[in-house]
XYZ file of C-alpha atoms in Angstrom:
682
model
C -11.403 -24.102 22.187
C -8.123 -23.184 23.840
C -6.774 -19.866 22.614
C -3.125 -19.745 21.617
C -2.820 -15.956 21.646
C -4.259 -15.246 25.076
C -2.933 -11.685 25.436
C -4.007 -10.707 21.914
C -7.537 -11.904 22.680
C -7.870 -10.313 26.107
C -10.064 -7.206 26.513
C -8.630 -3.701 26.737
C -10.135 -0.424 27.907
C -9.860 2.880 26.044
C -11.118 5.336 28.603
C -14.231 3.600 29.853
C -14.936 1.780 26.584
C -13.972 -1.893 26.684
C -12.831 -3.581 23.461
C -13.143 -7.372 23.326
C -9.649 -8.042 21.925
C -6.411 -6.268 21.053
C -6.894 -6.185 17.260
C -7.687 -2.805 15.690
C -8.407 -1.959 12.075
C -6.267 0.981 11.063
C -7.792 3.922 9.190
C -7.530 3.950 5.407
C -9.177 6.462 3.096
C -12.724 5.700 1.948
C -13.887 8.647 -0.147
C -15.519 7.290 -3.298
C -19.220 8.172 -3.703
C -20.261 4.521 -3.687
C -18.797 4.076 -0.196
C -19.250 7.547 1.338
C -22.094 9.979 0.759
C -20.346 13.110 -0.558
C -23.128 15.360 0.766
C -22.978 14.191 4.365
C -19.656 12.411 4.941
C -21.601 9.368 6.172
C -20.823 5.876 4.931
C -23.278 4.389 2.474
C -24.614 0.873 3.013
C -21.804 -0.498 0.830
C -19.221 1.499 2.783
C -20.681 0.332 6.071
C -20.704 -3.307 4.916
C -16.979 -3.003 4.210
C -16.343 -2.179 7.879
C -18.983 -4.532 9.275
C -17.356 -7.453 7.469
C -14.106 -6.804 9.391
C -15.990 -6.671 12.710
C -17.729 -9.918 11.802
C -14.292 -11.344 11.015
C -13.065 -10.839 14.560
C -11.618 -7.316 14.681
C -12.233 -5.791 18.108
C -11.899 -2.106 17.223
C -12.722 -0.523 13.867
C -11.148 2.885 13.208
C -12.601 4.272 10.017
C -10.820 6.189 7.301
C -10.504 9.918 7.771
C -13.554 12.185 7.530
C -12.843 15.872 6.758
C -14.124 18.567 9.071
C -12.695 21.473 7.065
C -15.131 24.127 5.798
C -15.982 22.695 2.401
C -19.354 21.880 0.844
C -18.906 18.096 0.702
C -17.819 15.126 2.873
C -18.226 17.179 6.052
C -20.700 15.844 8.680
C -21.132 19.328 10.168
C -22.850 20.515 6.977
C -25.764 18.040 7.281
C -25.889 16.944 10.925
C -29.317 15.291 10.997
C -28.702 13.320 7.801
C -25.250 12.267 9.025
C -26.571 10.867 12.311
C -29.391 9.046 10.564
C -27.205 7.537 7.820
C -24.489 6.370 10.231
C -26.783 4.253 12.399
C -26.631 1.283 9.985
C -22.851 1.192 10.375
C -22.881 1.618 14.146
C -25.542 -1.048 14.660
C -23.741 -3.455 12.335
C -20.437 -3.101 14.184
C -22.070 -3.497 17.593
C -24.030 -6.530 16.428
C -20.694 -8.337 16.174
C -19.572 -7.160 19.628
C -16.963 -4.778 18.210
C -16.385 -1.080 18.815
C -16.016 1.741 16.298
C -14.137 5.052 16.314
C -14.628 7.569 13.504
C -11.440 9.318 12.438
C -11.788 13.084 11.920
C -9.225 15.106 9.986
C -8.120 18.663 9.308
C -6.742 17.276 6.026
C -3.284 17.452 4.594
C -1.969 21.018 4.419
C 1.211 21.071 2.301
C 0.510 17.478 1.267
C -2.612 18.564 -0.633
C -2.604 18.535 -4.403
C -3.325 22.136 -5.413
C -5.078 21.782 -8.735
C -6.882 25.123 -8.751
C -7.455 28.317 -6.765
C -10.354 26.758 -4.844
C -8.215 23.952 -3.451
C -5.473 26.444 -2.595
C -7.974 28.334 -0.444
C -9.452 25.227 1.188
C -6.238 23.369 2.010
C -3.857 25.665 3.888
C -0.628 24.805 5.702
C 0.597 26.259 9.022
C 2.478 28.865 6.979
C 3.408 29.276 3.306
C 5.689 26.271 2.689
C 6.622 23.980 -0.199
C 3.923 21.660 -1.478
C 4.785 17.944 -1.375
C 3.515 17.153 -4.859
C 4.721 20.338 -6.549
C 7.611 22.003 -4.666
C 7.481 24.928 -7.100
C 4.364 26.206 -5.351
C 3.535 26.943 -1.735
C 0.378 26.287 0.227
C -1.001 29.382 1.881
C -0.847 29.792 5.644
C -3.934 29.158 7.764
C -5.340 32.025 9.834
C -6.090 31.914 13.577
C -9.771 32.432 12.775
C -9.711 29.366 10.530
C -7.963 27.331 13.219
C -10.741 28.186 15.659
C -13.370 27.148 13.105
C -11.575 23.837 12.586
C -11.571 23.222 16.348
C -15.277 24.003 16.533
C -15.932 21.606 13.649
C -13.931 18.836 15.325
C -16.065 19.145 18.465
C -19.312 19.325 16.511
C -18.402 16.315 14.343
C -17.422 14.301 17.435
C -20.790 15.119 18.972
C -22.536 13.847 15.845
C -20.522 10.607 16.015
C -21.626 10.166 19.615
C -25.273 10.845 18.701
C -25.071 8.260 15.903
C -23.876 5.614 18.366
C -20.131 5.729 17.786
C -17.888 4.576 20.618
C -15.282 7.298 20.162
C -13.375 9.383 17.663
C -9.803 9.529 16.502
C -8.074 12.777 15.577
C -5.959 12.684 12.464
C -3.337 13.635 13.321
C 0.037 14.515 14.647
C 0.826 11.972 11.993
C 2.289 11.393 8.514
C 2.965 15.064 7.823
C -0.712 16.077 7.673
C -1.788 19.536 8.809
C -1.632 18.955 12.577
C 1.734 17.254 12.170
C 3.025 20.233 10.193
C 2.045 22.430 13.133
C 3.863 20.106 15.549
C 7.153 19.937 13.597
C 9.473 22.947 13.717
C 10.851 22.132 10.249
C 7.462 23.073 8.745
C 6.026 25.496 11.300
C 7.626 28.952 11.115
C 4.693 30.796 12.675
C 5.463 33.531 15.201
C 2.070 33.598 16.953
C 0.719 31.352 19.712
C 0.621 28.375 17.306
C 4.342 28.472 16.486
C 7.719 28.543 18.163
C 7.872 26.418 21.321
C 6.754 22.783 21.359
C 3.759 23.661 23.522
C 2.710 26.286 20.985
C 3.207 23.893 18.084
C 0.967 21.359 19.862
C -1.641 23.958 20.829
C -3.901 23.081 17.883
C -3.985 19.401 18.911
C -4.546 20.323 22.568
C -7.444 22.680 21.854
C -9.129 20.032 19.691
C -9.296 17.408 22.437
C -10.316 20.010 25.012
C -13.194 21.166 22.786
C -14.356 17.582 22.160
C -14.309 16.706 25.853
C -16.188 19.892 26.694
C -18.919 19.072 24.179
C -19.107 15.268 24.444
C -18.112 14.692 28.068
C -14.899 13.460 29.626
C -15.942 9.806 29.241
C -16.170 9.976 25.436
C -12.883 8.461 24.175
C -10.621 10.472 21.884
C -7.715 8.701 20.223
C -4.995 10.439 18.234
C -3.135 9.048 15.230
C 0.486 9.678 16.045
C 3.799 9.323 14.190
C 6.499 8.784 16.797
C 9.362 9.728 14.455
C 9.352 11.559 11.121
C 12.364 9.971 9.369
C 12.789 13.097 7.204
C 16.199 13.695 5.613
C 14.968 16.775 3.763
C 11.944 18.047 1.883
C 10.534 15.007 0.044
C 13.418 12.764 1.150
C 12.840 9.942 3.606
C 15.411 7.989 5.597
C 15.684 4.225 5.201
C 15.662 1.769 8.130
C 19.098 1.775 9.726
C 20.348 4.717 7.661
C 22.436 7.349 9.413
C 20.921 10.792 8.841
C 20.137 14.120 10.474
C 16.451 14.203 11.434
C 14.689 17.279 10.073
C 11.355 16.335 11.600
C 10.493 14.776 14.954
C 13.211 12.569 16.435
C 12.596 9.847 19.023
C 13.442 12.060 21.991
C 10.900 14.677 20.967
C 8.474 11.927 19.953
C 8.418 10.594 23.510
C 7.995 14.088 24.932
C 5.097 14.815 22.555
C 3.417 11.533 23.520
C 3.520 12.537 27.195
C 1.973 15.902 26.395
C -0.794 14.365 24.299
C -1.739 12.188 27.274
C -1.689 15.247 29.547
C -3.985 17.117 27.155
C -6.641 14.420 27.551
C -6.184 11.972 24.676
C -7.263 8.463 25.634
C -5.181 6.443 23.162
C -2.110 6.852 20.969
C -2.468 5.109 17.607
C 1.177 4.992 16.553
C 3.335 4.503 13.524
C 6.143 6.547 11.942
C 6.872 8.792 8.996
C 5.654 11.740 6.975
C 4.675 12.569 3.431
C 8.384 13.251 2.937
C 9.120 9.687 4.082
C 5.916 8.134 2.839
C 7.219 4.592 2.879
C 7.154 4.629 6.699
C 3.396 5.206 7.200
C 2.703 3.122 4.056
C 5.433 0.470 4.256
C 6.116 -1.509 1.070
C 7.477 -5.053 0.975
C 10.994 -3.617 1.198
C 10.293 -2.585 4.793
C 10.877 -5.107 7.611
C 7.834 -6.570 9.356
C 6.614 -4.654 12.431
C 8.896 -1.849 11.284
C 7.605 0.623 13.890
C 7.482 -1.644 16.929
C 10.836 -0.630 18.420
C 10.010 3.095 18.354
C 6.419 2.613 19.537
C 7.627 0.507 22.466
C 9.649 3.505 23.665
C 6.460 5.587 23.694
C 4.646 2.909 25.686
C 7.277 3.231 28.437
C 6.419 6.927 28.800
C 2.585 6.885 28.924
C -0.167 5.028 30.747
C -2.919 5.262 28.106
C -3.314 2.436 25.540
C -0.801 2.420 22.696
C -1.469 0.916 19.263
C 1.338 -0.128 16.934
C 0.809 -0.317 13.164
C 3.020 -0.845 10.125
C 3.409 -4.251 8.382
C 2.291 -5.710 11.688
C 0.414 -8.886 10.769
C 2.124 -11.689 12.704
C 0.052 -12.671 15.762
C 2.947 -14.311 17.591
C 4.933 -11.047 17.425
C 1.893 -9.111 18.656
C 1.246 -11.638 21.424
C 4.778 -11.300 22.754
C 4.798 -7.491 22.430
C 1.547 -7.199 24.409
C 2.678 -9.733 26.995
C 5.927 -7.823 27.536
C 4.141 -4.479 27.841
C 5.688 -3.021 24.686
C 2.262 -2.112 23.252
C -1.409 -2.614 24.082
C -3.073 -3.141 20.709
C -2.089 -4.675 17.353
C -2.966 -2.326 14.483
C -3.601 -3.641 10.974
C -4.819 -1.878 7.859
C -4.026 -3.611 4.575
C -3.935 -7.156 6.047
C -7.612 -6.730 6.963
C -8.371 -5.737 3.379
C -6.728 -8.917 2.111
C -8.582 -11.087 4.619
C -11.563 -9.762 6.562
C -11.597 -12.971 8.661
C -8.122 -12.313 10.046
C -9.211 -11.985 13.679
C -11.227 -15.192 13.660
C -8.394 -17.092 11.958
C -5.884 -15.811 14.520
C -8.238 -16.875 17.303
C -8.602 -20.375 15.841
C -4.850 -20.584 15.087
C -5.628 -21.140 11.395
C -2.705 -19.078 10.176
C -2.178 -21.132 7.003
C -5.655 -20.081 5.849
C -4.898 -16.351 6.123
C -4.761 -14.688 2.713
C -1.722 -12.411 3.066
C -1.307 -8.777 2.158
C 1.697 -8.448 -0.177
C 2.278 -4.721 0.529
C 1.848 -3.789 -3.134
C -0.555 -0.840 -2.534
C -2.197 -1.497 -5.910
C -5.738 -2.152 -4.724
C -5.774 0.174 -1.722
C -3.603 3.297 -1.882
C -3.275 3.163 -5.660
C -7.024 3.075 -6.229
C -7.656 5.788 -3.631
C -5.360 8.142 -5.524
C -7.158 7.261 -8.745
C -10.459 8.332 -7.158
C -11.758 4.754 -7.068
C -13.209 2.557 -4.322
C -10.713 1.207 -1.844
C -10.116 -2.498 -2.436
C -7.309 -5.061 -2.460
C -5.139 -6.613 -5.156
C -5.521 -10.112 -3.723
C -9.147 -9.753 -2.567
C -11.423 -8.372 -5.300
C -14.452 -8.524 -2.981
C -12.943 -5.942 -0.618
C -15.191 -2.890 -0.660
C -17.849 -4.919 -2.498
C -18.682 -7.373 0.254
C -22.251 -8.063 -0.838
C -22.188 -7.567 -4.610
C -18.952 -9.550 -5.086
C -19.739 -12.304 -2.601
C -19.134 -15.752 -4.070
C -22.508 -17.392 -4.704
C -23.387 -20.904 -5.929
C -23.827 -21.059 -9.698
C -27.353 -21.563 -11.035
C -26.097 -24.260 -13.413
C -23.182 -26.532 -12.633
C -20.691 -26.620 -15.474
C -17.570 -28.483 -16.434
C -14.679 -26.019 -16.378
C -11.176 -26.339 -17.816
C -8.422 -24.067 -16.535
C -5.241 -24.101 -18.610
C -2.294 -22.767 -16.628
C -1.494 -22.851 -12.925
C -0.264 -19.315 -12.309
C -2.079 -16.961 -9.949
C -4.768 -16.173 -12.513
C -5.368 -19.835 -13.282
C -5.495 -20.838 -9.623
C -7.903 -17.988 -8.834
C -10.181 -19.000 -11.713
C -10.124 -22.617 -10.518
C -10.699 -21.615 -6.880
C -13.707 -19.380 -7.537
C -15.223 -21.801 -10.047
C -14.965 -24.677 -7.568
C -16.434 -22.596 -4.726
C -19.404 -21.842 -6.964
C -20.005 -25.556 -7.472
C -18.500 -26.146 -10.903
C -16.504 -29.255 -11.767
C -12.966 -28.020 -12.405
C -9.896 -29.453 -14.144
C -6.682 -27.446 -13.712
C -3.764 -28.243 -16.019
C -0.207 -27.000 -15.502
C 2.493 -27.904 -18.035
C 5.340 -27.738 -15.476
C 5.860 -29.480 -12.175
C 5.132 -26.367 -10.090
C 2.121 -24.120 -9.626
C 2.642 -20.367 -9.655
C 3.853 -19.402 -13.138
C 6.017 -16.274 -13.305
C 4.964 -15.406 -9.748
C 7.401 -18.072 -8.548
C 10.226 -15.809 -9.733
C 8.531 -12.655 -8.449
C 8.358 -14.214 -4.979
C 11.983 -15.403 -4.954
C 13.797 -12.392 -3.347
C 14.175 -12.526 0.415
C 12.123 -9.334 0.807
C 9.129 -11.036 -0.850
C 8.116 -13.391 1.969
C 4.483 -12.347 1.691
C 4.536 -13.171 -2.023
C 5.737 -16.624 -1.005
C 2.910 -16.815 1.540
C 0.374 -15.830 -1.118
C 1.684 -18.539 -3.422
C 1.451 -21.088 -0.605
C -2.074 -19.873 0.200
C -3.213 -20.419 -3.396
C -1.672 -23.889 -3.531
C -3.416 -24.787 -0.291
C -6.756 -23.474 -1.569
C -6.762 -25.353 -4.876
C -5.508 -28.533 -3.235
C -8.178 -28.424 -0.518
C -11.050 -27.847 -2.958
C -12.572 -30.493 -5.275
C -10.312 -29.439 -8.169
C -8.693 -32.068 -10.395
C -5.086 -30.896 -10.732
C -2.989 -32.258 -13.600
C 0.708 -31.387 -13.406
C 3.405 -31.740 -16.075
C 0.713 -31.786 -18.752
C 0.543 -29.320 -21.635
C -2.958 -28.854 -23.012
C -3.451 -29.059 -26.759
C -6.444 -28.133 -28.866
C -7.629 -31.749 -29.074
C -7.988 -31.945 -25.264
C -10.691 -29.289 -24.830
C -13.793 -31.172 -25.893
C -16.475 -31.744 -23.298
C -15.947 -28.517 -21.368
C -18.622 -25.846 -20.961
C -16.175 -23.063 -20.013
C -12.442 -22.770 -20.633
C -9.972 -20.401 -18.992
C -6.746 -19.868 -20.900
C -4.190 -18.694 -18.353
C -1.048 -19.751 -20.192
C 0.989 -16.815 -18.932
C 3.688 -14.970 -20.792
C 7.153 -15.440 -22.235
C 10.127 -13.214 -21.510
C 11.163 -10.841 -24.246
C 14.538 -11.775 -25.692
C 17.340 -9.684 -27.179
C 19.613 -10.702 -30.037
C 22.389 -8.417 -28.835
C 25.846 -9.750 -29.817
C 27.337 -11.593 -26.864
C 24.050 -12.202 -25.068
C 24.194 -15.892 -25.942
C 26.881 -16.405 -23.267
C 26.199 -18.432 -20.116
C 26.808 -15.428 -17.859
C 23.916 -13.578 -19.506
C 20.642 -14.558 -17.856
C 17.045 -13.385 -18.041
C 14.980 -12.228 -15.081
C 13.085 -15.470 -14.363
C 16.180 -17.686 -14.240
C 18.153 -15.017 -12.407
C 15.589 -14.901 -9.621
C 14.949 -18.640 -9.427
C 18.136 -20.435 -10.297
C 21.194 -18.276 -10.849
C 24.020 -17.665 -8.416
C 25.770 -14.648 -9.878
C 29.559 -14.741 -9.740
C 31.773 -11.700 -9.950
C 31.326 -8.193 -8.628
C 30.215 -6.186 -11.669
C 26.664 -6.739 -12.852
C 24.827 -4.933 -15.643
C 21.031 -5.072 -15.651
C 19.295 -4.320 -18.917
C 15.826 -2.905 -18.247
C 14.714 -0.456 -15.576
C 11.177 -1.660 -14.977
C 9.990 -2.852 -11.573
C 11.583 -6.295 -11.880
C 14.898 -4.914 -13.122
C 15.031 -2.371 -10.298
C 14.189 -5.004 -7.682
C 16.966 -7.245 -9.016
C 19.322 -4.257 -8.853
C 18.335 -3.668 -5.226
C 18.723 -7.357 -4.407
C 22.224 -7.525 -5.909
C 23.214 -4.176 -4.426
C 22.429 -5.559 -0.975
C 24.771 -8.455 -1.733
C 27.597 -6.001 -2.316
C 27.640 -6.181 -6.115
C 28.558 -3.155 -8.207
C 25.363 -2.783 -10.200
C 24.726 -0.722 -13.318
C 21.138 -0.402 -14.517
C 20.694 0.420 -18.207
C 17.283 1.713 -19.327
C 16.436 2.788 -22.872
C 13.763 5.330 -21.872
C 14.105 8.606 -19.970
C 12.782 7.246 -16.657
C 12.858 4.030 -14.667
C 10.136 2.250 -12.702
C 7.433 2.983 -15.272
C 5.099 0.360 -13.798
C 1.354 1.038 -14.016
C -0.305 1.239 -10.603
C 2.982 1.499 -8.700
C 2.301 3.410 -5.489
C 4.349 6.490 -4.655
C 5.357 4.830 -1.364
C 6.787 1.796 -3.161
C 8.364 3.946 -5.866
C 9.979 6.370 -3.433
C 11.444 3.670 -1.219
C 12.852 1.653 -4.105
C 14.431 4.789 -5.567
C 15.987 5.581 -2.175
C 17.262 1.998 -1.940
C 18.890 2.149 -5.375
C 20.612 5.340 -4.312
C 21.645 3.919 -0.935
C 23.206 0.825 -2.512
C 24.946 2.961 -5.133
C 23.262 1.446 -8.171
C 24.517 3.333 -11.234
C 21.474 4.186 -13.368
C 22.085 5.013 -17.039
C 18.954 6.195 -18.863
C 18.346 6.799 -22.573
C 20.809 3.986 -23.200
C 21.142 0.451 -24.577
C 23.746 -2.292 -24.410
C 25.059 -2.572 -27.961
C 27.258 -5.640 -27.428
C 29.000 -7.762 -24.813
C 32.491 -9.183 -25.231
C 35.492 -10.044 -23.019
C 33.748 -9.025 -19.817
C 32.799 -5.585 -21.069
C 29.399 -4.211 -22.039
C 29.341 -1.548 -24.722
C 26.829 1.110 -23.718
C 25.345 3.566 -26.196
C 23.824 6.610 -24.520
C 21.610 9.133 -26.260
C 21.757 12.744 -25.098
C 18.566 14.523 -26.101
C 19.324 17.718 -24.227
C 21.399 19.468 -26.863
C 24.077 21.867 -25.588
C 23.143 25.520 -25.740
C 25.888 26.559 -28.162
C 26.096 28.295 -31.511
C 25.881 24.861 -33.164
C 22.742 23.783 -31.254
C 20.305 24.326 -34.123
C 22.630 22.551 -36.568
C 22.976 19.590 -34.172
C 19.234 19.310 -33.719
C 18.690 19.323 -37.463
C 21.476 16.879 -38.215
C 20.772 14.344 -35.442
C 16.992 14.604 -35.302
C 15.008 12.802 -32.609
C 17.800 10.291 -31.945
C 19.883 13.011 -30.383
C 23.599 12.850 -29.731
C 25.037 9.456 -28.986
C 28.098 8.508 -26.997
C 29.583 5.048 -26.664
C 31.596 3.660 -23.780
C 32.491 0.376 -22.107
C 31.813 -0.775 -18.554
C 32.986 -3.977 -16.834
C 30.370 -6.720 -16.609
C 31.021 -10.098 -15.016
C 27.343 -10.889 -15.481
C 24.450 -9.384 -17.410
C 20.804 -9.704 -16.390
C 18.153 -8.951 -19.006
C 14.765 -7.807 -17.684
C 12.799 -6.214 -20.504
C 9.325 -7.542 -19.812
C 7.047 -10.239 -21.110
C 4.884 -10.969 -24.146
C 1.598 -12.903 -23.933
C 1.737 -16.637 -24.542
C -1.633 -16.840 -26.269
C -1.058 -19.202 -29.199
C -3.366 -21.876 -27.766
C -6.115 -19.304 -27.246
C -5.863 -18.259 -30.887
C -6.456 -21.901 -31.851
C -9.482 -22.501 -29.651
C -11.067 -19.101 -29.025
C -14.824 -18.848 -28.840
C -17.638 -17.496 -26.653
C -16.952 -20.015 -23.893
C -13.167 -19.502 -23.932
C -11.796 -16.814 -21.591
C -8.298 -15.373 -21.955
C -7.020 -14.092 -18.599
C -3.895 -12.944 -16.808
C -0.539 -12.475 -18.507
C -1.734 -14.535 -21.463
C -3.986 -11.595 -22.301
C -1.736 -8.726 -21.216
C 1.237 -8.927 -18.834
C 0.585 -6.374 -16.092
C 0.520 -7.085 -12.355
C -0.842 -9.351 -9.634
C -4.015 -7.346 -9.184
C -5.045 -7.498 -12.827
C -4.430 -11.250 -12.988
C -6.437 -12.045 -9.848
C -9.269 -9.617 -10.533
C -9.801 -10.766 -14.126
C -9.922 -14.381 -13.013
C -12.296 -13.634 -10.115
C -14.694 -11.503 -12.128
C -14.835 -13.927 -15.051
C -15.329 -16.956 -12.809
C -18.124 -15.121 -10.970
C -20.046 -14.763 -14.226
C -19.918 -18.231 -15.745
């Protein structure tokens, strides 16, 4: 077979370790007890299988999620060295069996980015000096002592030695990256120490230098040590990140210093720079949502590559092999780094190699199954790939008994149910009442920043059309059409909630689905009713077009979407601010007439005057209301969906399964997972 991406599939050396291709799996947190033994910090068989599956799928270098080396009684390999080495051999052997290499990422944890829930965590998770905590700026993390720094360095070296004993090919130090502890030392904005670990750049990098020196002294100069490295911080202020292209004053590490730091890290003895951008204050850079451009860090990382001779990895929405091929060929980078795309499709490397790009299941940058679940204390997984993190137990297996299956509705949930059922050997009929597959996801994928949603929709259409599934379009199923089926999936989706507000019957009042799919909005002034995720994304979309957008939300907060990652939330909030979207909360549109929307706002924070008690008594929980008009050439209503489950109520029984939005409108992950899990059990 001729290989299209010849540079991407050429070998590369990290120190003296040769990696078979230029694809690396980026580190993502794997902490749950099912995947990592909390007593030893070693991966369990299930955790190892998660990584082995990516090596089997064609990934040349696996860099695991971070493993703490801080002095705590759990997750630390140094605490149980013999058990750690023994338990890790299954992982190491499995990776090497597929001719891949593996680096274990070691971390000093997150300093001021740690959630301080009690006194114990405050003691265990120090910062360089007492500074504001990311999650609760009202409190400060304590400063780390020099004695503790030396213990951390000793632990890094000891843990690296254990990785080497277990058969690992190298380690990665986490990190002068993302605003974690070592990055806080490196950045003057956070490091106000006056000892040898503060002040000058060399002092601020001393911690990182002493770590690699200790590892090399213990493991030998030939044992590779990579470092996870954020080239630029993109920090506007505490907990405020800068958007792509935004003019701002950098409070963290700018590009000039980023290049200088990269040179020093090479001088200290690091064998590879694993690069991206950002900090906890600009979290949408190291965890880029769909609002970020593809390969968002490539330009900055390419500047680092000019300054060093060691291999440079670039990560960050970097999943297009043609872009990687050209960047490697032109010497901009050495290795293509992917995290979430390899969760969505473990076979990514093999599909790139075979130029089967249409068969790649895309990551949609939603963070629901990966980052969201990690922060909920659950197993890492993927919204579009329910088997991620459960490679053996959730593997699609042939059904013991072949059945005749009816799937009613061709949205994502319906297509997933049909796909899995067909792969298991069932005979499947899929009915869709319209002329297009996709359901409400067609509208969700419509904005120009949702290309990966479009790719996911195309992937599903390709899957169901390539499998032995009988697809019936433009056909609405009725209760008299269900006889003869052993199992029935009702995936009839949801209907948009409607408002009977006076004036909303006009043609220039549209609902979210039609607005996204069909409507060209005329005029400059747009009012959006509803501040959920869809309403806010429409506001962003129209703000980019130069519209004057007002968002009206009846509750006290916007973006109240379950499972929405902080990275996605923070970036969308910054975008609304950047495009000057006027957000009015605790408010409703009372009426619409003559190009003006009448807004009724409720003020629940009563003024602290002599009449405050009387006002509270008189107005009660409704609070004080004020009414005003704003210009509106167009109104968009986005107030959510209600299940379309009337057919299910007619036909429900033990063999009838209600899935997706027809059961409860939520998100992509819930729709796909419910369909997958149900289809796996019929």
